[in-house]
Tab-separated table of C-alpha atoms and ligand atoms in Angstrom:
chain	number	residue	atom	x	y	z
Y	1	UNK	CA	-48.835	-2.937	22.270
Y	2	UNK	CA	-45.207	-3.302	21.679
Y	3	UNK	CA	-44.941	0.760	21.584
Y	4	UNK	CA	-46.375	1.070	24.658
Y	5	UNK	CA	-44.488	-1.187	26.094
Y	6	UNK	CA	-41.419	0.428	25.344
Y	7	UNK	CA	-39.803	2.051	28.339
Y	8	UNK	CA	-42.215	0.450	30.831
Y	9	UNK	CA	-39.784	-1.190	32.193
Y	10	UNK	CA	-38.372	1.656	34.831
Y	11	UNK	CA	-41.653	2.429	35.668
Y	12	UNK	CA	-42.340	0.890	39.016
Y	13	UNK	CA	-45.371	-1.571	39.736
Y	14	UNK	CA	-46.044	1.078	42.343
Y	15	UNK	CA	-47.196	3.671	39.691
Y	16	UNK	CA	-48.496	1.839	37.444
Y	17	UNK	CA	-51.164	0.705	40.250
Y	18	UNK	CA	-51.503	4.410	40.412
Y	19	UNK	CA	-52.554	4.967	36.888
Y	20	UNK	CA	-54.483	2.560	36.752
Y	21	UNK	CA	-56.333	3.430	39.701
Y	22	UNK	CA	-57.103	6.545	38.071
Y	23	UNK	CA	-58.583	4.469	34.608
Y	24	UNK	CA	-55.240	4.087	32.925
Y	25	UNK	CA	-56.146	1.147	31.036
Y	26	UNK	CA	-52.648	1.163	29.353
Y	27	UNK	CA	-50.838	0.849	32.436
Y	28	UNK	CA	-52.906	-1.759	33.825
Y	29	UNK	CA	-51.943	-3.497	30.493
Y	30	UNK	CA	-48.207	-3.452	31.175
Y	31	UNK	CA	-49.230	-4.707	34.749
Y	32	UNK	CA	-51.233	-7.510	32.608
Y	33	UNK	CA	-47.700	-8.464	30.479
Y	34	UNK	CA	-45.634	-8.271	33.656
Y	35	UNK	CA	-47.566	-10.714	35.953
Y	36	UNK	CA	-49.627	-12.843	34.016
Y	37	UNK	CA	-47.464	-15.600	33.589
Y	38	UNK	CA	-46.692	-16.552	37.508
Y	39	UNK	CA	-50.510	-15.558	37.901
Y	40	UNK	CA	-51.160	-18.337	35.185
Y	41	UNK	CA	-48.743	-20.625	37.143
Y	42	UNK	CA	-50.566	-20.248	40.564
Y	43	UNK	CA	-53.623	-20.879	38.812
Y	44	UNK	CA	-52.335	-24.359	36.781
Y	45	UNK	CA	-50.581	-24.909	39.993
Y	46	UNK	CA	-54.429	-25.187	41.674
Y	47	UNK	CA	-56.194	-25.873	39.052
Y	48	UNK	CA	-53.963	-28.481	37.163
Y	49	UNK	CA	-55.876	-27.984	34.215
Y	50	UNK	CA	-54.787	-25.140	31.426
Y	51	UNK	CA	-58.363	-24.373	29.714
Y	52	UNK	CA	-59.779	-23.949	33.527
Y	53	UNK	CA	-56.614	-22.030	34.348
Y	54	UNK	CA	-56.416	-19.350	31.441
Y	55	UNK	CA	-60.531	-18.928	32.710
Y	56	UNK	CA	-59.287	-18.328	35.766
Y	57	UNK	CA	-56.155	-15.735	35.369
Y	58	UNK	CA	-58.833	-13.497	33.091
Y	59	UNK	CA	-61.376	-12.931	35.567
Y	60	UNK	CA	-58.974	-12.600	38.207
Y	61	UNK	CA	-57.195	-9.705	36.417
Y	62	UNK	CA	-60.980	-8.588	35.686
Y	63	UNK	CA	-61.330	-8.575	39.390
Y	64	UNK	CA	-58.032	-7.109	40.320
Y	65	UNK	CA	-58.712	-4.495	37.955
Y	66	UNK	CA	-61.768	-3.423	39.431
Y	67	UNK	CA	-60.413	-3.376	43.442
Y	68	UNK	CA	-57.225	-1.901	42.538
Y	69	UNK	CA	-58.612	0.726	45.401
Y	70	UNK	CA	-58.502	-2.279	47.791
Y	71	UNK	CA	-54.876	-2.962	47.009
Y	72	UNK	CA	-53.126	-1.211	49.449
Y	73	UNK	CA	-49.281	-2.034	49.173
Y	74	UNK	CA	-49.032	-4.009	51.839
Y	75	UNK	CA	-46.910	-6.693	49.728
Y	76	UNK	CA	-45.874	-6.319	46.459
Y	77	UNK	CA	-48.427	-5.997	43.772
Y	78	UNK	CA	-47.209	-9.463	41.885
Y	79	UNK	CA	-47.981	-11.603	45.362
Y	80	UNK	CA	-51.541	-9.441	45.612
Y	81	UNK	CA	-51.998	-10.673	42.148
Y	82	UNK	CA	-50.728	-14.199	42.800
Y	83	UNK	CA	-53.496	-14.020	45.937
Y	84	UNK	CA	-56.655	-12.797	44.145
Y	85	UNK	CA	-55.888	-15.233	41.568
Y	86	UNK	CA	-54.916	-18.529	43.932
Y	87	UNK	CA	-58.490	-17.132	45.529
Y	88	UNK	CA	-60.214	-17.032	41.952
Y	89	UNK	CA	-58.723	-20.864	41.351
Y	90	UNK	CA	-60.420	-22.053	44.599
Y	91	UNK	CA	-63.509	-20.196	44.060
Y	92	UNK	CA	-64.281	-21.771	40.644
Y	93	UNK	CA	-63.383	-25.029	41.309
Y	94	UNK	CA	-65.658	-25.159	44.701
Y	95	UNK	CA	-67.935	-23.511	42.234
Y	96	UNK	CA	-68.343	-26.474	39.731
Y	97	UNK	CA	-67.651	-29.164	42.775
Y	98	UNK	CA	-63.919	-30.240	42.512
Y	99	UNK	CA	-62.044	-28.131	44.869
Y	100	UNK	CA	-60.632	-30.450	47.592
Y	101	UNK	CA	-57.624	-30.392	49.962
Y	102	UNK	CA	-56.807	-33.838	49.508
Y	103	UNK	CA	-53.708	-34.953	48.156
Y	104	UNK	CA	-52.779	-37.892	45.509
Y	105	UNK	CA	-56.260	-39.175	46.150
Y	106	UNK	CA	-58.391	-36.932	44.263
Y	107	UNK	CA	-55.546	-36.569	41.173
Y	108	UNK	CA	-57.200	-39.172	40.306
Y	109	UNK	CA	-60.522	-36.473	39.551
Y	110	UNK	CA	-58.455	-35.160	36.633
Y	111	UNK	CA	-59.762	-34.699	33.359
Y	112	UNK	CA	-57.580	-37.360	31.481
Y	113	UNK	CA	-56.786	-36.647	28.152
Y	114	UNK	CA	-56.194	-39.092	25.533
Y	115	UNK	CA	-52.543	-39.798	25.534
Y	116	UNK	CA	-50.807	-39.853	22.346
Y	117	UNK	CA	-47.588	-41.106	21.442
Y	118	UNK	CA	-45.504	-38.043	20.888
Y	119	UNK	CA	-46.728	-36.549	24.307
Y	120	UNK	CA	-45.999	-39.628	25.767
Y	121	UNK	CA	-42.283	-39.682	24.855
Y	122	UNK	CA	-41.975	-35.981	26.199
Y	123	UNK	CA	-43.789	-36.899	29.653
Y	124	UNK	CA	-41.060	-39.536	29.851
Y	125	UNK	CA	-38.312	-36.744	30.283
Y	126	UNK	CA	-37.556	-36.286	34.070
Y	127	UNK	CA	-38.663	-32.843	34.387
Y	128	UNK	CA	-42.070	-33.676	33.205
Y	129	UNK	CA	-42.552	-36.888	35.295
Y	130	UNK	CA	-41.235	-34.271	38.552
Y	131	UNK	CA	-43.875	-31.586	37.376
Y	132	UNK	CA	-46.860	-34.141	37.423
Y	133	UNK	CA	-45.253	-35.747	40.893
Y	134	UNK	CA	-45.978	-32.084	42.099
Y	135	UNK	CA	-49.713	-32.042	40.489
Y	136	UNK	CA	-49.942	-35.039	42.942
Y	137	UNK	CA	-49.239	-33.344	46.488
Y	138	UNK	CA	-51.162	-31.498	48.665
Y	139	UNK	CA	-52.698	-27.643	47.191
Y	140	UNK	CA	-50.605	-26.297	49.814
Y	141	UNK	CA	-47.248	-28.039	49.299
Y	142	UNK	CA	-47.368	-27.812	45.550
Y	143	UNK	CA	-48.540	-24.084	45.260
Y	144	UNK	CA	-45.485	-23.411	47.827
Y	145	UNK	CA	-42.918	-25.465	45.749
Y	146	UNK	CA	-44.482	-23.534	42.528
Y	147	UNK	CA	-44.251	-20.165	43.879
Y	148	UNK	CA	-40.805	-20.771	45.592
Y	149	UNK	CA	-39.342	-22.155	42.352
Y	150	UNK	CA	-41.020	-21.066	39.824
Y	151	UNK	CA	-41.567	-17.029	40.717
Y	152	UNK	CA	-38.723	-17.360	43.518
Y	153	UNK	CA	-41.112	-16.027	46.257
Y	154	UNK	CA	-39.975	-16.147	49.761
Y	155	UNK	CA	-41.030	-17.782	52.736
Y	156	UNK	CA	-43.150	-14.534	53.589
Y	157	UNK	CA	-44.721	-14.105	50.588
Y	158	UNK	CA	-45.518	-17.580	49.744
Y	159	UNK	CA	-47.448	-17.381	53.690
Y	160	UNK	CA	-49.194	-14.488	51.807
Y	161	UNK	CA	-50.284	-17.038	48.885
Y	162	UNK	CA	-51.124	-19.787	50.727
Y	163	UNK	CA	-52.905	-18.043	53.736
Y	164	UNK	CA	-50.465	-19.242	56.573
Y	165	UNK	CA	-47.219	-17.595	58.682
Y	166	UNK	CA	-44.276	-17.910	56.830
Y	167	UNK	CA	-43.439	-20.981	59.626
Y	168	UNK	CA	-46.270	-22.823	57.783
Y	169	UNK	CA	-44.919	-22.115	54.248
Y	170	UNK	CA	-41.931	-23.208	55.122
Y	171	UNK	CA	-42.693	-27.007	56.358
Y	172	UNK	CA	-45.158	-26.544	53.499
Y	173	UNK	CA	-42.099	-26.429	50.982
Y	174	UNK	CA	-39.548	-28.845	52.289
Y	175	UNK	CA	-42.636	-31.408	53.532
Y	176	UNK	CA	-43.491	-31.524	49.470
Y	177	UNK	CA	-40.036	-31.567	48.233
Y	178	UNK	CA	-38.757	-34.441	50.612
Y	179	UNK	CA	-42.196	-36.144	49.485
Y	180	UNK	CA	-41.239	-35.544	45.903
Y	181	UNK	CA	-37.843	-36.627	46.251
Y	182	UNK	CA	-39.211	-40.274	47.946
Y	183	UNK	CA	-41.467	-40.216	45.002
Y	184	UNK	CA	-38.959	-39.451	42.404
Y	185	UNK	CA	-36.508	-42.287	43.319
F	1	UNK	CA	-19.900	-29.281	56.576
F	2	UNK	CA	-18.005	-26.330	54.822
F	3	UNK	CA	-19.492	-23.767	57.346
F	4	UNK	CA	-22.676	-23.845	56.168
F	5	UNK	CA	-25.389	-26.132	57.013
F	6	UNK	CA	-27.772	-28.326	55.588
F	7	UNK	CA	-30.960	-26.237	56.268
F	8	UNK	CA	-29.249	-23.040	55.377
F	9	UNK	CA	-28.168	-24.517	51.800
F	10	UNK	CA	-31.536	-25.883	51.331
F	11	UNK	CA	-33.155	-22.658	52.213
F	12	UNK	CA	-31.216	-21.017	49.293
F	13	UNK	CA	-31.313	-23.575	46.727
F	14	UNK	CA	-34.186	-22.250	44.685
F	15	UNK	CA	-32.500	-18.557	44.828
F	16	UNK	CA	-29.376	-20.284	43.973
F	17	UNK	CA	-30.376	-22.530	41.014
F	18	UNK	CA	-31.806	-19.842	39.000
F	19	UNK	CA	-29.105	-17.183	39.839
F	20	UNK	CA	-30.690	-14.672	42.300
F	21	UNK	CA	-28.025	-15.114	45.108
F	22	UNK	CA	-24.778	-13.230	45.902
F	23	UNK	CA	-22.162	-14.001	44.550
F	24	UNK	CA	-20.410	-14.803	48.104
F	25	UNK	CA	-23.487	-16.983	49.233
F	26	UNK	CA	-23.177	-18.503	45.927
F	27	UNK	CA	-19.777	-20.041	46.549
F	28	UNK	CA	-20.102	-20.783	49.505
F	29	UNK	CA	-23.166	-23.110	48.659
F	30	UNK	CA	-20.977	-24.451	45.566
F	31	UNK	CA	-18.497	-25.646	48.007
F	32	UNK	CA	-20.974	-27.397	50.570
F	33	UNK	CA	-22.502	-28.908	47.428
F	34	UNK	CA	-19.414	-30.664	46.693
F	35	UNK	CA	-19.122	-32.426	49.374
F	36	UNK	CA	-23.085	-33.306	50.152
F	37	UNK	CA	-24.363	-35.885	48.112
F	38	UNK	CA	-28.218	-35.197	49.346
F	39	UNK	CA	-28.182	-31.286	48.921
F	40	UNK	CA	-27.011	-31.933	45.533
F	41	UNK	CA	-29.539	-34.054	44.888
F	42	UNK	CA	-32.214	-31.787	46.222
F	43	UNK	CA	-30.790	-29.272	43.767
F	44	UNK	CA	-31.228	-31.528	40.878
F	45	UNK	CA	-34.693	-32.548	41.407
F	46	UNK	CA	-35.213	-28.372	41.582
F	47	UNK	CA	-33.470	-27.891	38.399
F	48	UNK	CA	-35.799	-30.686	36.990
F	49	UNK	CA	-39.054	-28.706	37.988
F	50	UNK	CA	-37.804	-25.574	36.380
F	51	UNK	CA	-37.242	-27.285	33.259
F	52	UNK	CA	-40.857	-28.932	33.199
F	53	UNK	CA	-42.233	-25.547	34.412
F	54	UNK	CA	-45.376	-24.980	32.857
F	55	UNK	CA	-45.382	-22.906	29.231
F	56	UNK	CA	-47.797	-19.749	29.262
F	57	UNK	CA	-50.498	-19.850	26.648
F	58	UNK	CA	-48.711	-16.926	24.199
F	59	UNK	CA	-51.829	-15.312	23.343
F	60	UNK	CA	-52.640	-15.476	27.412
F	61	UNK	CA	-52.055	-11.704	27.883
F	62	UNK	CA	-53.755	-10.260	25.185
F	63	UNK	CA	-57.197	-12.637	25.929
F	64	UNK	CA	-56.607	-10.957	29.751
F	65	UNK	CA	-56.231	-7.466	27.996
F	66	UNK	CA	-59.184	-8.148	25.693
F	67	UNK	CA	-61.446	-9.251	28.973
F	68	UNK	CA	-60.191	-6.538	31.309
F	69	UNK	CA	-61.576	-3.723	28.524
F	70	UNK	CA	-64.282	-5.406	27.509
F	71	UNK	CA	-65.654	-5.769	31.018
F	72	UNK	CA	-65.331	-1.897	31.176
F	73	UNK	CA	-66.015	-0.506	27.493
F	74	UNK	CA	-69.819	0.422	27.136
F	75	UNK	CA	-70.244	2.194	29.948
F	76	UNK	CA	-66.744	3.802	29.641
F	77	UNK	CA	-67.737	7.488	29.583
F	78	UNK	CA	-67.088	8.907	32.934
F	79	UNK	CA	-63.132	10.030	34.058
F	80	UNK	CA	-62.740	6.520	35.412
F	81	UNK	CA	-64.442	4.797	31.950
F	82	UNK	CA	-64.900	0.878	33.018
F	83	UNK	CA	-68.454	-0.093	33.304
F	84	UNK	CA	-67.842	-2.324	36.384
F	85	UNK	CA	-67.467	1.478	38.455
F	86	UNK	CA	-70.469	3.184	35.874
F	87	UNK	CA	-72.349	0.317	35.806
F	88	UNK	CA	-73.296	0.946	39.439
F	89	UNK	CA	-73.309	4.135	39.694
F	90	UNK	CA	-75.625	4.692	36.598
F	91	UNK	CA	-77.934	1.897	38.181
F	92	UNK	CA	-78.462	4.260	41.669
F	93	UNK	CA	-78.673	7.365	39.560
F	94	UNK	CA	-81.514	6.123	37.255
F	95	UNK	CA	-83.378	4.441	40.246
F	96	UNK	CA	-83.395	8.031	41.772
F	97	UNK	CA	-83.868	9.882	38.780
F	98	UNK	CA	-86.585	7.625	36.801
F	99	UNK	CA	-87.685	6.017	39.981
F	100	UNK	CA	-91.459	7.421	40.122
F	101	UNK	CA	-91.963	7.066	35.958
F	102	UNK	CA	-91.395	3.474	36.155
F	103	UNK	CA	-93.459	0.748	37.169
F	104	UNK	CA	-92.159	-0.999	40.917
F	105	UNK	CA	-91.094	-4.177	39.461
F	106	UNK	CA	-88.453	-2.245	37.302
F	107	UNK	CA	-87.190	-0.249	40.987
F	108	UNK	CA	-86.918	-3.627	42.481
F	109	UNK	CA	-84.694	-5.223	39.677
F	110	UNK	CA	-83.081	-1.817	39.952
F	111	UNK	CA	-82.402	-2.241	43.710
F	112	UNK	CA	-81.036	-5.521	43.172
F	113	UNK	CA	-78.406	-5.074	40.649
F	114	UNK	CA	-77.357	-1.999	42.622
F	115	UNK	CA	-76.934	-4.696	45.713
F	116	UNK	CA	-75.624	-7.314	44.075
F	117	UNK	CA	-72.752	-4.999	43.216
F	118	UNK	CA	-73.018	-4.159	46.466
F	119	UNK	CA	-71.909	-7.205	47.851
F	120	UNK	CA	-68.950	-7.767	45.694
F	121	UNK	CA	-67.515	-4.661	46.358
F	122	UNK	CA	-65.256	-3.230	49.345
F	123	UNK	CA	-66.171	-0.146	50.485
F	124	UNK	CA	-62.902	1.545	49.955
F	125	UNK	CA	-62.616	0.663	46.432
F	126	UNK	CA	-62.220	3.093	44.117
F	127	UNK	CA	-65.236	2.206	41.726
F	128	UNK	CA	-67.933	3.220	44.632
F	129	UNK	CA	-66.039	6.939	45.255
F	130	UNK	CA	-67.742	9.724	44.681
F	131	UNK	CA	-66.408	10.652	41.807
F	132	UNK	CA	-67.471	8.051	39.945
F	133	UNK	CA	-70.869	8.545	40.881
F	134	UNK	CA	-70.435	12.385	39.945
F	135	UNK	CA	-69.404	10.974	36.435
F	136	UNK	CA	-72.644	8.515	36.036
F	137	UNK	CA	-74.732	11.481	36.970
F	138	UNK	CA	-73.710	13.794	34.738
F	139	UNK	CA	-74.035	11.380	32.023
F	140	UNK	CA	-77.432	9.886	32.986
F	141	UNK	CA	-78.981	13.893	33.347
F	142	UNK	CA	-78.292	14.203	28.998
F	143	UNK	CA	-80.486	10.748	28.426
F	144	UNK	CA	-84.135	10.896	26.912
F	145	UNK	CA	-86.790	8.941	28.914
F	146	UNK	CA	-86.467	6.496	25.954
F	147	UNK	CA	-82.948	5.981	26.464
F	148	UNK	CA	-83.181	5.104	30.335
F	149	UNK	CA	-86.084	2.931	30.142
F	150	UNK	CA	-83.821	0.772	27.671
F	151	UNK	CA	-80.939	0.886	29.942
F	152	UNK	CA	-83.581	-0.129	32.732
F	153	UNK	CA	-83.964	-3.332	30.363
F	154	UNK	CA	-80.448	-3.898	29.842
F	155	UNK	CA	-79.312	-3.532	33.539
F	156	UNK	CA	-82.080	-6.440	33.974
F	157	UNK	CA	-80.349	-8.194	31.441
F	158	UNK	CA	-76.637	-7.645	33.598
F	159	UNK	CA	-78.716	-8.438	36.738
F	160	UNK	CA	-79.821	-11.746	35.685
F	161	UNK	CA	-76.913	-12.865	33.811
F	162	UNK	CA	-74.961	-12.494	36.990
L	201	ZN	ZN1	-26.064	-30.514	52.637
């Protein structure tokens, strides 16, 4: 895979839609190694769980793979991707009966796993208590602080992700990160 | 504050904390920063969520590779190879071509998987062109009766395990 990765880098997301389209299976592959990761993140980000989450980012690229006809350029192909999969995420959790727009009410529907001591230590680090203060807010507020932060999306494209105007995203973002920051202190 | 305010600062912060701002913007955010106690702390609690961002399962891409080409490798014979486009395609052309030798219950099943795809699919998408239909045809017209009737049975199988 490493060979034919080599020198994917200039080619544009554009054209390597393009192949693929046309049964490249390579090029969907570098498509695969360029986006998974933020499409894993949108997925944890709704999910909050990483087994359900991997599930997820597979048959979404599945999916993707097989409408790539449907994609039309309209944003960029890493925000389609980010879409089908935040789509994917709700589907299977409305699917097996946990998908809910609450917000630090139903965290309590996680899958707790048994803590041990080592992972407790590392949870005690800031960053980690901030990440699970975000698993606590609102779908809508975390996936926008997520895709803002972690991918560096913009206002427009997270309105993409989150199926709002970019208006919406916005108090989406700075509503969870002035909640986070009460919750932080 | 430093001719720049608040909301402004805040809008950038993300862009700014992991280094995809100008390098104007960026001082100019340095300096209000310096002097504003609260945007500097929202920048700290965004540095602290980029440290705990989530770590991607390394063998992630490879199990999405792996998926992606098994969905599409036995039926991957026609110009655009993935089974999701000749699955389809094969399922209308052996309904029409083996339609009268087999029994009605078989057509029905037939008709069904041919729908279900049906309702997944978009109409502009690729896997439904004509082409791709051209490709499941040619392929289906070099199969003994034998053949189809156990591709009848296995598109039953796909039908029901969807
Ligand atoms: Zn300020």
């Amino acid at each position: 895979m490493r060979d034919s990765l080599r020198g994917s880098r200039e080619i544009s997301d554009d054209k390597l839609v393009e192949q693929a389209c046309f049964g490249d299976g390579r090029a969907f592959g570098i498509l695969v190694r360029r986006h998974h990761a933020s499409a894993y993140r949108v997925a944890l980000s709704i999910t909050r769980q990483e087994d359900i989450a991997q599930d997820v980012v597979q048959d979404a690229f599945i999916k993707a793979f097989r409408a790539l006809g449907g994609f039309r350029g309209d944003s960029s192909f890493r925000t389609w991707m980010m879409t089908v999969t935040a789509n994917e995420a709700r589907a299977t959790l409305r699917k097996r009966g946990r998908w809910s727009e609450s917000s630090i009410e139903d965290v309590g529907t996680l899958e707790s796993r048994a803590p041990d001591p080592a992972e407790q230590a590392v949870e005690r680090k800031e960053s980690e208590r901030a990440r699970k203060m975000l698993d606590t807010l609102p779908e809508k507020q975390r996936l926008a602080i997520s895709a803002r932060i972690d991918e560096g999306l913009s206002f427009r494209e997270i309105g993409t992700l989150i199926g709002s105007s970019e208006g919406a995203a916005r108090v989406n973002y700075f509503h969870g990160i002035r909640r986070l920051r009460e919750l932080m202190e | 504050m430093n001719g720049i305010d608040c909301a402004k600062v805040r809008d950038c912060l993300p862009d700014f904390e992991s280094g995809r701002i100008e390098n104007h913007e960026s001082v100019t955010i340095e300096s209000h920063l310096l002097s504003c106690e609260d945007c500097q702390s929202e920048l700290e609690l965004i540095q602290m969520l980029r440290d705990g961002s989530p770590a991607v399962p390394v063998l992630l891409a490879d199990q999405i590779e792996n998926a992606v080409s098994s969905s599409r490798r036995p039926w991957n014979r026609s110009r655009w190879g993935p089974s999701v486009w000749g699955l389809p395609a094969a399922a209308v052309v052996v309904a029409l071509v083996v339609g009268v030798g087999v029994s009605r219950d078989r057509s029905e099943v037939i008709q069904d998987v041919v729908f279900d795809f049906g309702v997944d699919a978009d109409p502009g998408e690729l896997w439904l062109s004509d082409d791709s239909f051209l490709a499941g045809d040619l392929w289906i017209e070099n199969l003994s009766n034998e053949t189809l009737m156990e591709l009848l049975v296995e598109l039953e199988g796909e039908g029901a395990a969807r």
